[in-house]
């Protein structure tokens, strides 16, 4: 791979490199990272395993001990959902409820000043662990392949950062939860042996589904509606990965959809970009606690 | 930006700008002071004042001043840690003018040194230190950094760059500001590598510089 050919940073360039060399996209991103950082691939893979371990730790913590935030806006939702599922109430089966609960778990740990991996941001940290781990568990994906999936996710994130934005203050929730779901969806498609076209389609679908989603945190805190938007993101990621893997084609190249998300984000009024001056942030929370 | 900036950093929540960035500002100030602060007067500006409490910003700033990294799970307990370590701290709301909404001023007293610093958390845990002891600076903590205080006169920049060139250390950025012509000056130099200790010693022995401080790169932990 000639590094200059990948310098423009579009997803299409990386996908082309993967096609030409018959390599998975994760391998292309891993090589790029090794070149850019000057660190050997083995070291980077080992570092990714440590990030995965932190994700698993925060996920387990949120599922097993109810997380309550200082503000009271977060009150053990993930734990409650797991209890509900254990009692056999799950609407679409335990895996589906696990997906939702996992996203809440990590996002709640974040809201309660626990340790998380910002992926791509702290506000959207529940999406990737939930979507990628839940599918990997269902499909029996080995740990080594899981680490590579996160290189795919990270590489897609870098493309979004370059062509649009990963910041709620710049692009609204679509730039955080939307981007996290696009990263997770692409990673899941590759993890399950999808083609580069299918990765691209999964990224396009994920961003298209939440195009224009605003960032309107109640009291300016990363809690409401942020925590449940993480569940939305995880659900979005898995749905789009499945639709792409089934062969539903995207009408647009992923790069164009990413750019469009960036343009929409820049045109969002400031009150919808993390300032807590619009949307749900204007509502007065009404507590209905036992 | 690299993949581990996107799958990372590892941090204590809830917000990279209000929490992780605040820890890093505290850490930078502690390293610049050269010792653990004994007294800290902390002014919260803008969004740091408005939504800081719910984001743990005061705890995060204290944690950094106590030397904790952004991923340290003791950050929520920073107030107790401060009491244990004898750090006397006070928070107030301040208006630092037309600056980034996530900004803070820190007035610190350490063992035989004191420091006034103003900084902003500019997103993703990245910081911008923009004032030190009344001098305008522009530092991000990503590089090993030299800070030199001296009476403004010709040749200071030449001496520093010659000594760095001798040690084959590349300068990433260099900025010097002064109070007035012939007044007090402060030079801030961000380096690509950590300078050898004997280089710092030789700078300290030169009559030109009244104070030579070194701050290692902050990094992101995890």
Coordinates of C-alpha atoms in Angstrom, one line a residue:
Chain A
X1 CA 0.0 0.0 0.0
X2 CA 1.4 3.3 -1.0
X3 CA 0.4 5.7 1.9
X4 CA -0.1 8.6 -0.5
X5 CA -3.0 6.8 -2.1
X6 CA -4.8 6.8 1.2
X7 CA -4.1 10.3 2.1
X8 CA -7.4 11.8 1.1
X9 CA -9.1 9.8 3.9
X10 CA -12.4 8.9 2.2
X11 CA -14.0 5.5 2.9
X12 CA -13.9 4.8 -0.8
X13 CA -10.1 5.0 -0.8
X14 CA -9.8 2.5 2.0
X15 CA -12.5 0.2 0.4
X16 CA -10.6 0.3 -2.9
X17 CA -7.4 -0.7 -1.2
X18 CA -9.2 -3.6 0.5
X19 CA -10.7 -4.7 -2.9
X20 CA -7.4 -4.4 -4.8
X21 CA -5.4 -6.3 -2.3
X22 CA -8.1 -8.8 -1.3
X23 CA -7.7 -7.9 2.3
X24 CA -10.4 -7.1 4.9
X25 CA -11.0 -3.4 5.6
X26 CA -9.8 -3.9 9.2
X27 CA -6.3 -5.0 7.9
X28 CA -6.1 -1.8 5.8
X29 CA -7.0 0.4 8.8
X30 CA -4.5 -1.5 11.0
X31 CA -1.8 -0.9 8.5
X32 CA -2.6 2.7 8.2
X33 CA -2.5 3.1 12.0
X34 CA 0.8 1.3 12.2
X35 CA 2.3 3.6 9.5
X36 CA 0.9 6.8 11.0
X37 CA 1.9 6.0 14.6
X38 CA 5.2 4.2 13.8
X39 CA 4.1 1.4 16.2
X40 CA 4.1 -2.3 15.3
X41 CA 0.7 -3.9 14.5
X42 CA 1.0 -6.4 17.3
X43 CA 1.3 -3.6 19.8
X44 CA -1.8 -1.8 18.3
X45 CA -3.8 -5.0 18.5
X46 CA -2.8 -5.5 22.1
X47 CA -3.8 -1.9 22.9
X48 CA -7.2 -2.5 21.3
X49 CA -7.7 -5.6 23.5
X50 CA -7.1 -3.3 26.6
X51 CA -9.8 -0.9 25.3
X52 CA -12.2 -3.9 24.8
X53 CA -11.5 -5.0 28.3
X54 CA -12.4 -1.5 29.7
X55 CA -15.6 -1.6 27.6
X56 CA -16.5 -5.1 29.0
X57 CA -15.9 -3.9 32.5
X58 CA -18.1 -0.9 32.3
X59 CA -20.8 -2.9 30.5
X60 CA -20.8 -5.5 33.3
X61 CA -20.9 -2.9 36.0
X62 CA -23.9 -1.1 34.5
X63 CA -25.8 -4.4 34.0
X64 CA -25.2 -5.8 37.5
X65 CA -25.3 -2.8 39.8
X66 CA -28.0 -0.2 39.3
X67 CA -26.4 3.2 38.3
X68 CA -27.8 6.3 39.9
X69 CA -26.6 9.7 38.9
X70 CA -26.3 12.8 41.2
X71 CA -29.0 14.5 39.3
X72 CA -31.4 11.5 39.6
X73 CA -32.1 11.5 35.8
X74 CA -30.3 8.2 35.5
X75 CA -31.7 5.6 37.8
X76 CA -30.6 2.0 37.1
X77 CA -32.4 1.6 33.7
X78 CA -30.0 -1.1 32.4
X79 CA -30.3 -3.2 35.5
X80 CA -34.1 -2.9 35.4
X81 CA -34.2 -4.0 31.8
X82 CA -32.1 -7.1 32.6
X83 CA -34.5 -8.0 35.5
X84 CA -37.4 -7.6 33.1
X85 CA -35.7 -9.9 30.6
X86 CA -34.8 -12.5 33.2
X87 CA -38.5 -12.7 34.2
X88 CA -39.2 -13.8 30.6
X89 CA -40.8 -10.5 29.5
X90 CA -38.5 -9.7 26.6
X91 CA -40.5 -8.6 23.5
X92 CA -38.2 -10.0 20.8
X93 CA -36.1 -12.4 22.8
X94 CA -33.3 -12.1 25.3
X95 CA -30.6 -11.0 22.8
X96 CA -32.6 -8.0 21.7
X97 CA -33.2 -6.9 25.3
X98 CA -29.5 -7.5 26.1
X99 CA -28.6 -5.2 23.2
X100 CA -30.7 -2.4 24.7
X101 CA -29.6 -3.0 28.3
X102 CA -25.9 -3.1 27.3
X103 CA -26.1 0.3 25.6
X104 CA -27.9 1.7 28.6
X105 CA -25.4 0.0 31.0
X106 CA -22.3 1.7 29.5
X107 CA -23.9 5.0 29.0
X108 CA -25.2 5.0 32.6
X109 CA -21.8 4.2 34.0
X110 CA -20.5 7.2 32.1
X111 CA -23.2 9.4 33.5
X112 CA -22.3 8.3 37.0
X113 CA -18.6 9.1 36.6
X114 CA -17.5 5.6 36.0
X115 CA -14.6 4.6 33.7
X116 CA -15.5 4.1 30.0
X117 CA -14.0 4.2 26.6
X118 CA -15.1 7.3 24.7
X119 CA -16.1 5.7 21.4
X120 CA -16.2 7.9 19.6
X121 CA -17.3 10.2 22.4
X122 CA -18.2 9.8 26.1
X123 CA -21.9 10.7 25.2
X124 CA -22.1 7.9 22.7
X125 CA -19.9 5.3 24.5
X126 CA -22.7 2.7 24.9
X127 CA -23.4 2.1 21.2
X128 CA -20.3 0.2 20.1
X129 CA -19.8 -2.1 23.0
X130 CA -23.5 -3.0 23.0
X131 CA -23.9 -3.6 19.2
X132 CA -20.6 -5.3 18.6
X133 CA -20.4 -7.5 21.7
X134 CA -24.0 -8.6 21.5
X135 CA -23.7 -9.7 17.9
X136 CA -20.3 -11.3 18.5
X137 CA -21.7 -13.3 21.4
X138 CA -24.7 -14.4 19.4
X139 CA -22.6 -15.4 16.4
X140 CA -19.7 -16.9 18.4
X141 CA -17.0 -14.6 17.1
X142 CA -13.6 -15.3 18.5
X143 CA -11.8 -12.6 20.6
X144 CA -9.1 -12.0 18.0
X145 CA -11.6 -11.2 15.3
X146 CA -13.4 -8.9 17.7
X147 CA -10.3 -6.7 18.1
X148 CA -10.1 -6.4 14.3
X149 CA -13.7 -5.3 14.1
X150 CA -12.8 -2.3 16.4
X151 CA -10.1 -1.3 13.9
X152 CA -12.8 -1.2 11.2
X153 CA -15.0 0.8 13.5
X154 CA -12.2 3.2 14.4
X155 CA -11.2 3.6 10.7
X156 CA -14.8 4.5 9.8
X157 CA -14.8 7.0 12.7
X158 CA -11.6 8.7 11.3
X159 CA -13.3 9.0 7.9
X160 CA -16.4 10.7 9.6
X161 CA -14.2 13.0 11.6
X162 CA -12.4 14.0 8.4
X163 CA -15.5 14.4 6.1
X164 CA -18.0 15.6 8.8
X165 CA -17.7 15.7 12.6
X166 CA -17.9 13.5 15.6
X167 CA -18.9 16.3 18.0
X168 CA -22.4 17.0 19.2
X169 CA -21.5 20.6 19.7
X170 CA -20.6 20.8 16.0
X171 CA -23.2 18.4 14.4
X172 CA -25.8 17.4 17.0
X173 CA -26.6 13.9 18.2
X174 CA -26.4 12.5 14.6
X175 CA -22.6 13.2 14.8
X176 CA -22.2 11.3 18.0
X177 CA -24.8 8.5 18.3
X178 CA -25.3 8.5 14.5
X179 CA -21.5 8.2 13.9
X180 CA -21.2 5.5 16.6
X181 CA -23.9 3.4 15.0
X182 CA -22.3 3.8 11.5
X183 CA -18.9 2.7 13.0
X184 CA -20.5 -0.3 14.8
X185 CA -22.6 -1.3 11.7
X186 CA -19.6 -1.3 9.4
X187 CA -17.6 -3.3 12.0
X188 CA -20.4 -5.9 12.4
X189 CA -20.7 -6.3 8.6
X190 CA -17.0 -7.0 8.3
X191 CA -16.9 -9.2 11.4
X192 CA -19.5 -11.4 9.8
X193 CA -17.7 -11.6 6.4
X194 CA -19.6 -9.0 4.5
X195 CA -18.1 -7.4 1.3
X196 CA -16.7 -3.8 1.2
X197 CA -19.9 -2.7 -0.6
X198 CA -21.9 -4.1 2.3
X199 CA -19.7 -2.2 4.8
X200 CA -20.3 1.0 2.9
X201 CA -24.1 0.3 2.7
X202 CA -24.3 -0.3 6.5
X203 CA -22.5 3.0 7.2
X204 CA -24.8 4.8 4.7
X205 CA -28.0 3.3 6.2
X206 CA -27.0 4.1 9.8
X207 CA -26.3 7.8 9.2
X208 CA -29.3 8.2 6.9
X209 CA -31.6 6.7 9.6
X210 CA -30.7 9.4 12.1
X211 CA -30.0 12.3 9.7
X212 CA -30.7 15.6 11.5
X213 CA -31.0 14.1 15.1
X214 CA -30.4 17.0 17.4
X215 CA -28.4 17.2 20.6
X216 CA -30.7 18.5 23.4
X217 CA -29.4 17.4 26.8
X218 CA -31.8 18.1 29.7
X219 CA -30.0 20.3 32.3
X220 CA -27.0 20.2 30.0
X221 CA -26.1 16.7 31.4
X222 CA -25.1 13.6 29.4
X223 CA -28.1 11.7 30.8
X224 CA -31.5 12.5 29.3
X225 CA -32.2 11.7 26.5
X226 CA -28.6 10.7 25.8
X227 CA -28.6 7.3 27.6
X228 CA -31.6 6.0 25.7
X229 CA -30.2 7.4 22.5
X230 CA -27.3 5.0 23.0
X231 CA -29.9 2.1 22.9
X232 CA -31.3 3.7 19.7
X233 CA -27.8 3.8 18.3
X234 CA -27.1 0.1 19.1
X235 CA -30.4 -0.9 17.6
X236 CA -29.7 1.2 14.5
X237 CA -26.3 -0.3 14.1
X238 CA -27.5 -3.9 14.2
X239 CA -30.5 -3.3 12.0
X240 CA -28.4 -1.6 9.3
X241 CA -25.7 -4.2 9.5
X242 CA -28.4 -6.9 9.0
X243 CA -30.0 -5.1 6.1
X244 CA -26.7 -4.6 4.4
X245 CA -25.6 -8.2 4.9
X246 CA -28.9 -9.4 3.4
X247 CA -27.9 -7.6 0.2
X248 CA -30.1 -4.5 0.3
X249 CA -28.0 -2.0 -1.7
X250 CA -27.4 1.6 -0.8
X251 CA -28.3 4.3 -3.4
X252 CA -25.5 6.4 -2.2
X253 CA -21.8 6.0 -1.5
X254 CA -21.0 6.2 2.2
X255 CA -18.7 9.2 1.7
X256 CA -21.6 11.2 0.3
X257 CA -23.9 10.3 3.1
X258 CA -21.2 11.2 5.7
X259 CA -20.6 14.6 4.0
X260 CA -24.4 15.2 4.0
X261 CA -24.5 14.5 7.7
X262 CA -21.8 17.1 8.2
X263 CA -23.6 19.7 6.1
X264 CA -26.9 19.1 7.9
X265 CA -25.0 19.4 11.3
X266 CA -23.5 22.7 10.4
X267 CA -26.9 24.0 9.5
X268 CA -28.5 22.9 12.7
X269 CA -29.3 26.0 14.8
X270 CA -27.0 26.4 17.8
X271 CA -29.8 25.6 20.3
X272 CA -29.7 22.0 18.9
X273 CA -26.0 21.5 19.3
X274 CA -25.2 20.6 22.9
X275 CA -26.1 24.0 24.3
X276 CA -29.1 22.7 26.2
X277 CA -31.1 25.6 24.8
X278 CA -33.6 23.7 22.6
X279 CA -35.6 20.5 22.1
X280 CA -36.1 18.3 25.2
X281 CA -33.6 20.4 27.1
X282 CA -36.4 23.1 27.4
X283 CA -38.7 20.7 29.2
X284 CA -38.9 20.6 33.0
X285 CA -38.1 17.1 34.3
X286 CA -41.1 15.7 36.3
X287 CA -39.9 13.0 38.6
X288 CA -42.3 10.2 39.3
X289 CA -40.3 8.2 41.8
X290 CA -41.6 5.7 44.2
Chain B
X1 CA -6.0 11.9 14.9
X2 CA -5.6 8.2 15.0
X3 CA -7.8 5.2 15.6
X4 CA -7.2 5.3 19.4
X5 CA -8.5 8.8 19.5
X6 CA -11.7 7.5 18.1
X7 CA -11.8 4.3 20.1
X8 CA -10.7 6.2 23.2
X9 CA -9.6 7.8 25.3
X10 CA -10.3 5.7 28.3
X11 CA -11.8 8.1 30.8
X12 CA -14.0 8.7 33.7
X13 CA -17.3 10.1 32.5
X14 CA -19.5 11.8 31.8
X15 CA -18.0 14.3 29.4
X16 CA -14.7 14.5 27.5
X17 CA -14.8 18.3 27.6
X18 CA -16.3 18.9 31.1
X19 CA -14.5 16.0 32.8
X20 CA -11.5 14.5 31.0
X21 CA -10.4 18.0 29.7
X22 CA -10.8 19.4 33.2
X23 CA -8.6 16.7 34.7
X24 CA -5.9 17.5 32.1
X25 CA -6.0 21.2 32.9
X26 CA -5.5 20.4 36.6
X27 CA -2.6 18.0 35.8
X28 CA -1.0 20.6 33.5
X29 CA -1.2 23.2 36.3
X30 CA 0.2 20.8 38.9
X31 CA 3.2 19.9 36.7
X32 CA 3.9 23.6 35.9
X33 CA 3.8 24.4 39.6
X34 CA 6.4 21.7 40.1
X35 CA 4.8 20.3 43.3
X36 CA 1.4 19.4 44.7
X37 CA -0.5 22.7 45.4
X38 CA -1.3 23.6 49.0
X39 CA -3.9 26.3 48.2
X40 CA -6.0 26.4 45.1
X41 CA -8.5 29.2 44.2
X42 CA -10.4 28.0 41.2
X43 CA -12.6 30.2 39.0
X44 CA -15.2 28.5 36.8
X45 CA -16.3 30.4 33.7
X46 CA -19.2 29.9 31.3
X47 CA -20.4 26.4 30.8
X48 CA -17.9 25.2 33.4
X49 CA -19.8 27.3 36.0
X50 CA -23.3 26.6 34.6
X51 CA -23.3 22.8 34.1
X52 CA -19.9 21.9 35.7
X53 CA -21.4 20.5 38.9
X54 CA -23.5 17.9 37.1
X55 CA -20.5 16.9 34.9
X56 CA -18.2 16.6 37.9
X57 CA -16.0 19.5 36.6
X58 CA -14.9 20.7 40.0
X59 CA -14.0 17.1 41.1
X60 CA -12.1 16.7 37.8
X61 CA -10.1 19.9 38.3
X62 CA -9.2 18.8 41.8
X63 CA -8.3 15.3 40.6
X64 CA -5.9 16.8 38.1
X65 CA -4.3 19.1 40.8
X66 CA -3.8 16.0 42.9
X67 CA -2.0 14.2 40.1
X68 CA -4.8 11.8 39.0
X69 CA -5.1 10.8 35.3
X70 CA -8.4 11.3 33.4
X71 CA -9.1 7.5 33.6
X72 CA -8.6 7.3 37.4
X73 CA -11.6 5.9 39.2
X74 CA -10.8 8.0 42.3
X75 CA -11.9 11.2 40.4
X76 CA -15.4 11.1 42.0
X77 CA -13.7 11.0 45.4
X78 CA -11.3 13.9 44.6
X79 CA -12.8 16.2 47.3
X80 CA -12.0 13.7 50.1
X81 CA -8.6 13.1 48.6
X82 CA -7.9 16.8 48.6
X83 CA -8.7 17.0 52.3
X84 CA -6.5 14.0 53.0
X85 CA -3.6 15.6 51.2
X86 CA -4.1 18.9 52.8
X87 CA -5.1 20.8 49.7
X88 CA -7.1 23.9 50.7
X89 CA -9.4 24.7 47.7
X90 CA -12.1 27.2 46.9
X91 CA -14.4 27.5 43.9
X92 CA -16.0 30.6 42.6
X93 CA -17.8 31.7 39.4
X94 CA -15.8 34.1 37.3
X95 CA -16.2 36.0 34.0
X96 CA -13.0 35.6 32.0
X97 CA -14.4 37.6 29.1
X98 CA -14.9 36.5 25.5
X99 CA -13.2 33.1 25.8
X100 CA -14.2 29.5 25.2
X101 CA -17.3 28.6 27.3
X102 CA -15.4 25.8 29.0
X103 CA -12.8 27.9 30.7
X104 CA -11.2 28.1 34.2
X105 CA -8.7 30.2 36.1
X106 CA -6.5 28.6 38.7
X107 CA -4.5 30.4 41.4
X108 CA -2.2 28.0 43.1
X109 CA 0.3 28.1 45.9
X110 CA 2.8 25.2 46.2
X111 CA 5.9 24.7 48.2
X112 CA 7.8 27.9 47.6
X113 CA 6.1 28.7 44.3
X114 CA 2.9 30.1 43.1
X115 CA 1.1 30.2 39.8
X116 CA -1.8 31.8 38.0
X117 CA -3.1 29.9 34.9
X118 CA -6.1 30.2 32.6
X119 CA -7.1 27.4 30.3
X120 CA -10.0 26.1 28.2
X121 CA -11.2 22.6 27.5
X122 CA -11.8 22.7 23.8
X123 CA -13.4 19.3 23.1
X124 CA -12.6 15.6 23.1
X125 CA -10.5 16.1 26.2
X126 CA -8.1 18.5 24.4
X127 CA -7.1 21.6 26.3
X128 CA -5.7 25.0 25.5
X129 CA -3.7 26.9 28.2
X130 CA -3.9 30.5 27.2
X131 CA -2.5 32.5 30.1
X132 CA 0.3 31.9 32.6
X133 CA 1.2 34.4 35.3
X134 CA -0.4 37.2 33.2
X135 CA 1.4 36.3 30.0
X136 CA -0.5 35.2 26.9
X137 CA 0.5 31.6 25.8
X138 CA -1.0 29.0 23.6
X139 CA -0.1 25.5 24.9
X140 CA -2.0 22.2 24.5
X141 CA 0.0 19.9 26.9
X142 CA 0.6 17.5 24.0
X143 CA 4.3 18.3 23.9
X144 CA 7.2 18.4 26.4
X145 CA 7.1 22.1 27.1
X146 CA 9.7 24.6 28.3
X147 CA 8.7 27.9 30.0
X148 CA 11.4 30.5 30.5
X149 CA 10.9 33.8 32.4
X150 CA 13.5 36.6 31.8
X151 CA 14.0 40.3 31.5
X152 CA 13.2 41.3 27.9
X153 CA 16.5 41.9 26.0
X154 CA 18.0 40.8 22.7
X155 CA 19.3 37.2 22.3
X156 CA 17.1 35.1 24.5
X157 CA 15.4 33.2 21.7
X158 CA 18.7 32.7 20.0
X159 CA 20.3 31.2 23.1
X160 CA 17.4 28.8 23.7
X161 CA 17.3 27.7 20.0
X162 CA 21.1 27.2 19.9
X163 CA 21.0 25.0 23.0
X164 CA 18.1 23.0 21.6
X165 CA 19.9 22.7 18.3
X166 CA 23.0 21.5 20.0
X167 CA 21.0 18.7 21.7
X168 CA 19.4 17.9 18.3
X169 CA 15.9 18.6 19.7
X170 CA 13.3 19.9 17.3
X171 CA 11.1 22.9 18.3
X172 CA 7.4 22.3 17.5
X173 CA 6.2 25.8 18.5
X174 CA 7.9 28.8 20.1
X175 CA 6.2 31.9 21.4
X176 CA 7.6 34.8 23.5
X177 CA 5.6 37.6 25.0
X178 CA 6.6 40.5 27.1
X179 CA 4.9 43.1 29.4
X180 CA 6.6 45.9 27.5
X181 CA 9.8 46.7 25.7
X182 CA 12.6 46.0 28.2
X183 CA 10.0 44.6 30.7
X184 CA 9.4 41.0 31.8
X185 CA 9.2 38.3 29.2
X186 CA 7.9 34.7 29.0
X187 CA 9.0 32.2 26.4
X188 CA 7.0 29.0 25.8
X189 CA 8.6 26.3 23.7
X190 CA 6.9 23.1 22.8
X191 CA 9.4 20.3 21.9
X192 CA 9.2 17.2 19.8
X193 CA 11.3 15.3 22.4
X194 CA 12.0 15.3 26.1
X195 CA 15.2 17.4 26.7
X196 CA 18.0 15.8 28.7
X197 CA 18.1 16.8 32.3
X198 CA 21.6 18.4 31.9
X199 CA 20.2 20.7 29.2
X200 CA 17.6 22.0 31.6
X201 CA 20.4 22.5 34.2
X202 CA 22.6 24.4 31.8
X203 CA 19.6 26.7 30.9
X204 CA 19.0 27.3 34.6
X205 CA 22.7 28.2 35.1
X206 CA 22.6 30.9 32.5
X207 CA 22.3 34.4 33.8
X208 CA 19.7 35.3 31.2
X209 CA 16.8 33.4 32.6
X210 CA 15.3 34.0 36.0
X211 CA 13.1 30.9 35.9
X212 CA 13.2 27.7 33.7
X213 CA 10.3 25.4 34.1
X214 CA 9.7 22.1 32.3
X215 CA 6.3 20.3 31.8
X216 CA 6.2 16.8 30.4
X217 CA 3.6 15.9 27.8
X218 CA 0.3 15.0 29.4
X219 CA -0.7 12.1 27.1
X220 CA -4.1 10.5 27.5
X221 CA -3.3 7.5 29.7
X222 CA -5.2 4.2 28.9

